[in-house]
PDB file of C-alpha atoms in Angstrom:
ATOM      1  CA  MET A 789     -27.587-131.038  14.062  1.00  0.00           C
ATOM      2  CA  ASN A 790     -23.973-132.047  14.615  1.00  0.00           C
ATOM      3  CA  SER A 791     -22.170-131.276  17.865  1.00  0.00           C
ATOM      4  CA  ASP A 792     -20.145-128.582  16.094  1.00  0.00           C
ATOM      5  CA  GLY A 793     -23.336-126.740  15.136  1.00  0.00           C
ATOM      6  CA  SER A 794     -22.821-127.324  11.417  1.00  0.00           C
ATOM      7  CA  GLY A 795     -26.390-128.645  11.058  1.00  0.00           C
ATOM      8  CA  THR A 796     -26.123-130.758   7.945  1.00  0.00           C
ATOM      9  CA  VAL A 797     -29.865-131.441   8.017  1.00  0.00           C
ATOM     10  CA  LEU A 798     -30.802-127.760   7.981  1.00  0.00           C
ATOM     11  CA  GLY A 799     -27.979-126.770   5.670  1.00  0.00           C
ATOM     12  CA  PHE A 800     -26.055-124.527   8.051  1.00  0.00           C
ATOM     13  CA  THR A 801     -22.531-123.544   7.068  1.00  0.00           C
ATOM     14  CA  ASN A 802     -19.719-125.751   8.325  1.00  0.00           C
ATOM     15  CA  PRO A 803     -16.962-123.240   9.240  1.00  0.00           C
ATOM     16  CA  VAL A 804     -14.260-125.868   8.821  1.00  0.00           C
ATOM     17  CA  VAL A 805     -14.925-126.440   5.134  1.00  0.00           C
ATOM     18  CA  ALA A 806     -16.601-123.128   4.223  1.00  0.00           C
ATOM     19  CA  SER A 807     -14.986-121.102   1.455  1.00  0.00           C
ATOM     20  CA  GLU A 808     -13.261-117.775   2.193  1.00  0.00           C
ATOM     21  CA  THR A 809     -14.926-116.406  -0.941  1.00  0.00           C
ATOM     22  CA  ALA A 810     -18.521-117.300   0.021  1.00  0.00           C
ATOM     23  CA  LEU A 811     -20.980-114.462  -0.543  1.00  0.00           C
ATOM     24  CA  PHE A 812     -22.913-115.398   2.592  1.00  0.00           C
ATOM     25  CA  SER A 813     -22.879-118.030   5.316  1.00  0.00           C
ATOM     26  CA  PHE A 814     -24.617-118.869   8.583  1.00  0.00           C
ATOM     27  CA  ASN A 815     -23.723-121.145  11.468  1.00  0.00           C
ATOM     28  CA  PRO A 816     -25.859-120.762  14.631  1.00  0.00           C
ATOM     29  CA  LEU A 817     -23.111-121.663  17.101  1.00  0.00           C
ATOM     30  CA  VAL A 818     -20.581-119.269  15.577  1.00  0.00           C
ATOM     31  CA  TYR A 819     -23.353-116.656  15.361  1.00  0.00           C
ATOM     32  CA  LEU A 820     -23.892-116.967  19.126  1.00  0.00           C
ATOM     33  CA  TYR A 821     -20.156-116.535  19.760  1.00  0.00           C
ATOM     34  CA  PHE A 822     -20.126-113.559  17.380  1.00  0.00           C
ATOM     35  CA  MET A 823     -22.997-111.777  19.124  1.00  0.00           C
ATOM     36  CA  LEU A 824     -21.580-112.469  22.584  1.00  0.00           C
ATOM     37  CA  SER A 825     -18.125-111.242  21.560  1.00  0.00           C
ATOM     38  CA  PHE A 826     -19.118-108.066  19.760  1.00  0.00           C
ATOM     39  CA  LEU A 827     -22.454-106.938  21.256  1.00  0.00           C
ATOM     40  CA  LEU A 828     -23.976-108.707  24.238  1.00  0.00           C
ATOM     41  CA  VAL A 829     -20.787-108.639  26.345  1.00  0.00           C
ATOM     42  CA  PRO A 830     -19.006-105.443  25.221  1.00  0.00           C
ATOM     43  CA  TYR A 831     -22.126-103.243  25.300  1.00  0.00           C
ATOM     44  CA  PRO A 832     -22.798-103.484  29.056  1.00  0.00           C
ATOM     45  CA  LEU A 833     -19.051-103.785  29.751  1.00  0.00           C
ATOM     46  CA  TYR A 834     -18.318-100.533  27.946  1.00  0.00           C
ATOM     47  CA  ARG A 835     -21.168 -98.705  29.690  1.00  0.00           C
ATOM     48  CA  TRP A 836     -19.894 -99.909  33.075  1.00  0.00           C
ATOM     49  CA  VAL A 837     -16.276 -98.879  32.362  1.00  0.00           C
ATOM     50  CA  ALA A 838     -17.400 -95.527  30.923  1.00  0.00           C
ATOM     51  CA  ALA A 839     -19.505 -94.784  34.006  1.00  0.00           C
ATOM     52  CA  ARG A 840     -16.679 -95.808  36.351  1.00  0.00           C
ATOM     53  CA  TYR A 841     -14.110 -93.532  34.673  1.00  0.00           C
ATOM     54  CA  LYS A 842     -16.642 -90.793  33.830  1.00  0.00           C
ATOM     55  CA  TRP A 843     -16.205 -90.984  30.074  1.00  0.00           C
ATOM     56  CA  GLU A 844     -18.608 -89.028  27.890  1.00  0.00           C
ATOM     57  CA  THR A 845     -21.690 -91.106  27.039  1.00  0.00           C
ATOM     58  CA  ASN A 846     -25.281 -90.472  26.033  1.00  0.00           C
ATOM     59  CA  THR A 847     -27.850 -90.750  28.792  1.00  0.00           C
ATOM     60  CA  LYS A 848     -30.220 -93.566  27.859  1.00  0.00           C
ATOM     61  CA  SER A 849     -33.468 -94.901  29.220  1.00  0.00           C
ATOM     62  CA  SER A 850     -34.100 -98.631  29.537  1.00  0.00           C
ATOM     63  CA  ALA A 851     -36.227 -98.436  26.386  1.00  0.00           C
ATOM     64  CA  ARG A 852     -33.384 -96.762  24.484  1.00  0.00           C
ATOM     65  CA  HIS A 853     -30.909 -99.430  25.639  1.00  0.00           C
ATOM     66  CA  TRP A 854     -33.303-102.124  24.435  1.00  0.00           C
ATOM     67  CA  SER A 855     -33.809-100.342  21.124  1.00  0.00           C
ATOM     68  CA  ASP A 856     -30.046-100.008  20.595  1.00  0.00           C
ATOM     69  CA  LEU A 857     -29.522-103.694  21.395  1.00  0.00           C
ATOM     70  CA  MET A 858     -32.188-104.699  18.883  1.00  0.00           C
ATOM     71  CA  LEU A 859     -30.594-102.464  16.257  1.00  0.00           C
ATOM     72  CA  GLY A 860     -27.218-103.963  17.109  1.00  0.00           C
ATOM     73  CA  ILE A 861     -28.582-107.480  16.613  1.00  0.00           C
ATOM     74  CA  SER A 862     -30.107-106.438  13.273  1.00  0.00           C
ATOM     75  CA  TYR A 863     -26.893-104.823  12.023  1.00  0.00           C
ATOM     76  CA  GLY A 864     -24.819-107.666  13.440  1.00  0.00           C
ATOM     77  CA  THR A 865     -26.906-110.324  11.716  1.00  0.00           C
ATOM     78  CA  LEU A 866     -26.476-108.654   8.328  1.00  0.00           C
ATOM     79  CA  LEU A 867     -22.743-108.337   8.934  1.00  0.00           C
ATOM     80  CA  PHE A 868     -22.417-111.926  10.111  1.00  0.00           C
ATOM     81  CA  VAL A 869     -24.298-113.419   7.169  1.00  0.00           C
ATOM     82  CA  PHE A 870     -22.956-111.300   4.302  1.00  0.00           C
ATOM     83  CA  GLY A 871     -19.532-110.778   5.853  1.00  0.00           C
ATOM     84  CA  ASN A 872     -19.032-114.560   5.875  1.00  0.00           C
ATOM     85  CA  TYR A 873     -18.193-114.464   9.579  1.00  0.00           C
ATOM     86  CA  SER A 874     -19.126-118.119   9.982  1.00  0.00           C
ATOM     87  CA  LYS A 875     -15.710-118.599   8.364  1.00  0.00           C
ATOM     88  CA  ALA A 876     -13.960-115.323   9.228  1.00  0.00           C
ATOM     89  CA  TYR A 877     -14.715-115.257  12.976  1.00  0.00           C
ATOM     90  CA  SER A 878     -11.626-116.199  14.966  1.00  0.00           C
ATOM     91  CA  TRP A 879      -9.778-115.454  18.198  1.00  0.00           C
ATOM     92  CA  ILE A 880      -7.740-112.824  16.314  1.00  0.00           C
ATOM     93  CA  THR A 881     -10.929-110.869  15.555  1.00  0.00           C
ATOM     94  CA  VAL A 882     -11.951-110.950  19.213  1.00  0.00           C
ATOM     95  CA  VAL A 883      -8.510-110.059  20.587  1.00  0.00           C
ATOM     96  CA  ALA A 884      -8.231-107.129  18.168  1.00  0.00           C
ATOM     97  CA  PHE A 885     -11.725-105.842  18.962  1.00  0.00           C
ATOM     98  CA  TYR A 886     -11.443-105.031  22.654  1.00  0.00           C
ATOM     99  CA  PRO A 887      -8.224-102.941  22.575  1.00  0.00           C
ATOM    100  CA  ALA A 888      -9.724-101.074  19.604  1.00  0.00           C
ATOM    101  CA  LEU A 889     -12.984-100.472  21.496  1.00  0.00           C
ATOM    102  CA  PHE A 890     -11.407 -99.005  24.607  1.00  0.00           C
ATOM    103  CA  GLY A 891      -8.518 -97.440  22.695  1.00  0.00           C
ATOM    104  CA  TYR A 892     -10.990 -95.452  20.624  1.00  0.00           C
ATOM    105  CA  ALA A 893     -12.777 -94.372  23.800  1.00  0.00           C
ATOM    106  CA  LEU A 894      -9.526 -93.115  25.324  1.00  0.00           C
ATOM    107  CA  ILE A 895      -8.676 -91.189  22.159  1.00  0.00           C
ATOM    108  CA  ALA A 896     -12.191 -89.696  22.101  1.00  0.00           C
ATOM    109  CA  GLU A 897     -11.663 -88.439  25.659  1.00  0.00           C
ATOM    110  CA  LEU A 898      -8.665 -86.312  24.646  1.00  0.00           C
ATOM    111  CA  PRO A 899      -9.528 -82.583  24.811  1.00  0.00           C
ATOM    112  CA  PHE A 900      -8.685 -81.885  21.158  1.00  0.00           C
ATOM    113  CA  THR A 901     -10.784 -84.817  19.827  1.00  0.00           C
ATOM    114  CA  LYS A 902     -14.048 -83.624  21.345  1.00  0.00           C
ATOM    115  CA  THR A 903     -15.327 -82.354  18.019  1.00  0.00           C
ATOM    116  CA  SER A 904     -17.155 -83.731  14.982  1.00  0.00           C
ATOM    117  CA  LEU A 905     -16.875 -83.959  11.208  1.00  0.00           C
ATOM    118  CA  PRO A 906     -19.280 -81.056  10.469  1.00  0.00           C
ATOM    119  CA  ASN A 907     -16.899 -78.837  12.480  1.00  0.00           C
ATOM    120  CA  ILE A 908     -13.918 -79.846  10.344  1.00  0.00           C
ATOM    121  CA  LYS A 909     -13.007 -76.246   9.421  1.00  0.00           C
ATOM    122  CA  HIS A 910     -12.314 -75.534  13.074  1.00  0.00           C
ATOM    123  CA  TRP A 911     -10.448 -78.699  14.033  1.00  0.00           C
ATOM    124  CA  PRO A 912      -7.406 -78.205  16.268  1.00  0.00           C
ATOM    125  CA  TYR A 913      -3.996 -79.504  15.201  1.00  0.00           C
ATOM    126  CA  GLY A 914      -4.222 -82.564  17.461  1.00  0.00           C
ATOM    127  CA  MET A 915      -7.482 -83.655  15.848  1.00  0.00           C
ATOM    128  CA  TRP A 916      -5.914 -83.485  12.401  1.00  0.00           C
ATOM    129  CA  VAL A 917      -3.018 -85.666  13.575  1.00  0.00           C
ATOM    130  CA  VAL A 918      -5.441 -88.272  14.944  1.00  0.00           C
ATOM    131  CA  PHE A 919      -7.639 -88.118  11.834  1.00  0.00           C
ATOM    132  CA  LEU A 920      -4.803 -88.426   9.302  1.00  0.00           C
ATOM    133  CA  THR A 921      -3.176 -91.229  11.295  1.00  0.00           C
ATOM    134  CA  ALA A 922      -6.475 -93.119  11.364  1.00  0.00           C
ATOM    135  CA  VAL A 923      -6.983 -92.593   7.610  1.00  0.00           C
ATOM    136  CA  GLY A 924      -3.452 -93.866   6.959  1.00  0.00           C
ATOM    137  CA  ILE A 925      -4.059 -97.002   9.038  1.00  0.00           C
ATOM    138  CA  VAL A 926      -7.403 -97.672   7.303  1.00  0.00           C
ATOM    139  CA  LEU A 927      -5.828 -97.254   3.846  1.00  0.00           C
ATOM    140  CA  ALA A 928      -2.956 -99.566   4.788  1.00  0.00           C
ATOM    141  CA  PHE A 929      -5.388-102.245   5.944  1.00  0.00           C
ATOM    142  CA  ALA A 930      -7.490-101.689   2.818  1.00  0.00           C
ATOM    143  CA  ALA A 931      -4.439-102.276   0.605  1.00  0.00           C
ATOM    144  CA  PHE A 932      -3.581-105.434   2.548  1.00  0.00           C
ATOM    145  CA  HIS A 933      -7.106-106.842   2.268  1.00  0.00           C
ATOM    146  CA  ILE A 934      -7.308-106.098  -1.461  1.00  0.00           C
ATOM    147  CA  TYR A 935      -3.952-107.841  -1.901  1.00  0.00           C
ATOM    148  CA  TYR A 936      -5.201-110.803   0.124  1.00  0.00           C
ATOM    149  CA  ALA A 937      -8.440-110.902  -1.904  1.00  0.00           C
ATOM    150  CA  ALA A 938      -6.356-111.056  -5.077  1.00  0.00           C
ATOM    151  CA  THR A 939      -4.693-114.250  -3.824  1.00  0.00           C
ATOM    152  CA  LEU A 940      -8.041-116.037  -3.557  1.00  0.00           C
ATOM    153  CA  ALA A 941      -9.921-117.759  -6.347  1.00  0.00           C
ATOM    154  CA  SER A 942     -10.777-115.502  -9.290  1.00  0.00           C
ATOM    155  CA  PRO A 943     -12.953-113.470  -9.782  1.00  0.00           C
ATOM    156  CA  PHE A 944     -13.433-112.842  -6.042  1.00  0.00           C
ATOM    157  CA  VAL A 945     -11.226-109.733  -6.003  1.00  0.00           C
ATOM    158  CA  ALA A 946     -13.396-108.124  -8.717  1.00  0.00           C
ATOM    159  CA  PHE A 947     -16.559-108.656  -6.671  1.00  0.00           C
ATOM    160  CA  TYR A 948     -14.695-107.588  -3.524  1.00  0.00           C
ATOM    161  CA  VAL A 949     -13.576-104.236  -4.940  1.00  0.00           C
ATOM    162  CA  CYS A 950     -16.720-103.541  -6.957  1.00  0.00           C
ATOM    163  CA  SER A 951     -18.912-104.077  -3.888  1.00  0.00           C
ATOM    164  CA  LEU A 952     -17.617-100.714  -2.680  1.00  0.00           C
ATOM    165  CA  ILE A 953     -20.174 -99.332  -5.128  1.00  0.00           C
ATOM    166  CA  ILE A 954     -22.916-100.248  -2.620  1.00  0.00           C
ATOM    167  CA  PRO A 955     -21.884 -97.824   0.193  1.00  0.00           C
ATOM    168  CA  LEU A 956     -20.992 -95.189  -2.412  1.00  0.00           C
ATOM    169  CA  PHE A 957     -24.466 -95.555  -3.940  1.00  0.00           C
ATOM    170  CA  LEU A 958     -26.110 -95.199  -0.511  1.00  0.00           C
ATOM    171  CA  PHE A 959     -23.982 -92.124   0.167  1.00  0.00           C
ATOM    172  CA  MET A 960     -25.040 -90.515  -3.122  1.00  0.00           C
ATOM    173  CA  VAL A 961     -28.701 -91.295  -2.397  1.00  0.00           C
ATOM    174  CA  ALA A 962     -28.330 -89.534   0.972  1.00  0.00           C
ATOM    175  CA  ILE A 963     -26.824 -86.474  -0.759  1.00  0.00           C
ATOM    176  CA  ALA A 964     -29.673 -86.422  -3.293  1.00  0.00           C
ATOM    177  CA  LEU A 965     -32.324 -86.659  -0.560  1.00  0.00           C
ATOM    178  CA  ILE A 966     -30.716 -83.804   1.373  1.00  0.00           C
ATOM    179  CA  LYS A 967     -30.637 -81.597  -1.722  1.00  0.00           C
ATOM    180  CA  GLU A 968     -34.262 -82.470  -2.457  1.00  0.00           C
ATOM    181  CA  ASN A 969     -35.294 -81.625   1.088  1.00  0.00           C
ATOM    182  CA  ASN A 970     -33.408 -78.348   1.218  1.00  0.00           C
ATOM    183  CA  GLU A 971     -33.588 -77.158  -2.402  1.00  0.00           C
ATOM    184  CA  ASN A 972     -36.344 -79.137  -4.195  1.00  0.00           C
ATOM    185  CA  TRP A 973     -33.414 -80.444  -6.238  1.00  0.00           C
ATOM    186  CA  ILE A 974     -35.124 -83.492  -7.734  1.00  0.00           C
ATOM    187  CA  ARG A 975     -38.593 -82.070  -8.297  1.00  0.00           C
ATOM    188  CA  THR A 976     -37.133 -78.964  -9.949  1.00  0.00           C
ATOM    189  CA  ARG A 977     -35.619 -81.110 -12.694  1.00  0.00           C
ATOM    190  CA  PHE A 978     -39.015 -82.576 -13.567  1.00  0.00           C
ATOM    191  CA  LYS A 979     -40.906 -79.281 -13.325  1.00  0.00           C
ATOM    192  CA  ARG A 980     -42.448 -77.963 -16.528  1.00  0.00           C
ATOM    193  CA  LYS A 981     -41.398 -74.498 -17.613  1.00  0.00           C
ATOM    194  CA  ASP A 982     -44.949 -73.137 -17.364  1.00  0.00           C
ATOM    195  CA  GLU A 983     -45.333 -74.293 -13.739  1.00  0.00           C
ATOM    196  CA  GLU A 984     -45.016 -71.901 -10.835  1.00  0.00           C
ATOM    197  CA  GLU A 985     -41.942 -71.840  -8.631  1.00  0.00           C
ATOM    198  CA  LEU A 986     -41.901 -74.845  -6.319  1.00  0.00           C
ATOM    199  CA  VAL A 987     -42.420 -74.315  -2.620  1.00  0.00           C
ATOM    200  CA  SER A 988     -40.541 -76.636  -0.321  1.00  0.00           C
ATOM    201  CA  ALA A 989     -42.765 -79.325   1.158  1.00  0.00           C
ATOM    202  CA  TYR A 990     -40.410 -79.715   4.113  1.00  0.00           C
ATOM    203  CA  SER A 991     -40.434 -77.520   7.187  1.00  0.00           C
ATOM    204  CA  THR A 992     -36.842 -78.084   8.320  1.00  0.00           C
ATOM    205  CA  GLN A 993     -33.422 -78.141   6.715  1.00  0.00           C
ATOM    206  CA  VAL A 994     -31.356 -81.302   7.050  1.00  0.00           C
ATOM    207  CA  GLY A 995     -27.656 -82.069   6.737  1.00  0.00           C
ATOM    208  CA  LEU A 996     -25.330 -85.037   6.448  1.00  0.00           C
ATOM    209  CA  HIS A 997     -23.546 -86.350   9.525  1.00  0.00           C
ATOM    210  CA  LEU A 998     -21.630 -89.592   9.192  1.00  0.00           C
ATOM    211  CA  HIS A 999     -21.153 -91.385  12.502  1.00  0.00           C
ATOM    212  CA  HIS A1000     -17.916 -93.261  13.084  1.00  0.00           C
ATOM    213  CA  TRP A1001     -19.809 -96.503  13.694  1.00  0.00           C
ATOM    214  CA  GLN A1002     -21.450 -96.259  10.272  1.00  0.00           C
ATOM    215  CA  ILE A1003     -18.064 -95.936   8.567  1.00  0.00           C
ATOM    216  CA  PHE A1004     -16.500 -98.830  10.448  1.00  0.00           C
ATOM    217  CA  TYR A1005     -19.608-100.977  10.093  1.00  0.00           C
ATOM    218  CA  MET A1006     -19.187-100.679   6.343  1.00  0.00           C
ATOM    219  CA  LEU A1007     -15.466-101.504   6.608  1.00  0.00           C
ATOM    220  CA  ALA A1008     -16.260-104.602   8.676  1.00  0.00           C
ATOM    221  CA  PHE A1009     -17.718-106.215   5.547  1.00  0.00           C
ATOM    222  CA  PHE A1010     -14.337-105.801   3.832  1.00  0.00           C
ATOM    223  CA  THR A1011     -11.977-106.743   6.675  1.00  0.00           C
ATOM    224  CA  ARG A1012     -13.223-110.279   7.045  1.00  0.00           C
TER     225      ARG A1012
END
């Protein structure tokens, strides 16, 4: 392995010469920096700052902390490899991350933001201002990244935009599973007319609740 971690023998990605349009990449040294920057350092740092300033957090056992860290490593590895972060990781990404992390926490501590998406019909005015501002910023960044993708080698922009089908597909699958659980939606469509009315095989009703981290995790694949 070379001193820069490019690992020509093992075929690791060299971030210096890697393409911006690569579908996937992996460099172990950059991966270590990535995990330190976005998980292994900010996770305990955020918990310490939140406890010091009495921000709202979930009470966790040691086992739950370990479980969350393992999930974070799993999600982070997928993002690193398929987000081409061997090439995209830079000081700009790190510098932008920490103000966003603690800025979001401060916004979440405002009295009118202590609500959730399922309660959208009862949102106060301040929450709507925050929400619409955030949507506007996300759309502006989306337009910029699509424009930037269009400047790269063709047909990268087509793959870039069409890959949005993946999260949309997963979202539709979640909707279908909820309707099946609550209304026998799928099985009803395959039921013969002479069959008796279907009885739900599930004891509880379920709903859809998108967490903010799930939304921004998806966006992280497109903001590389």
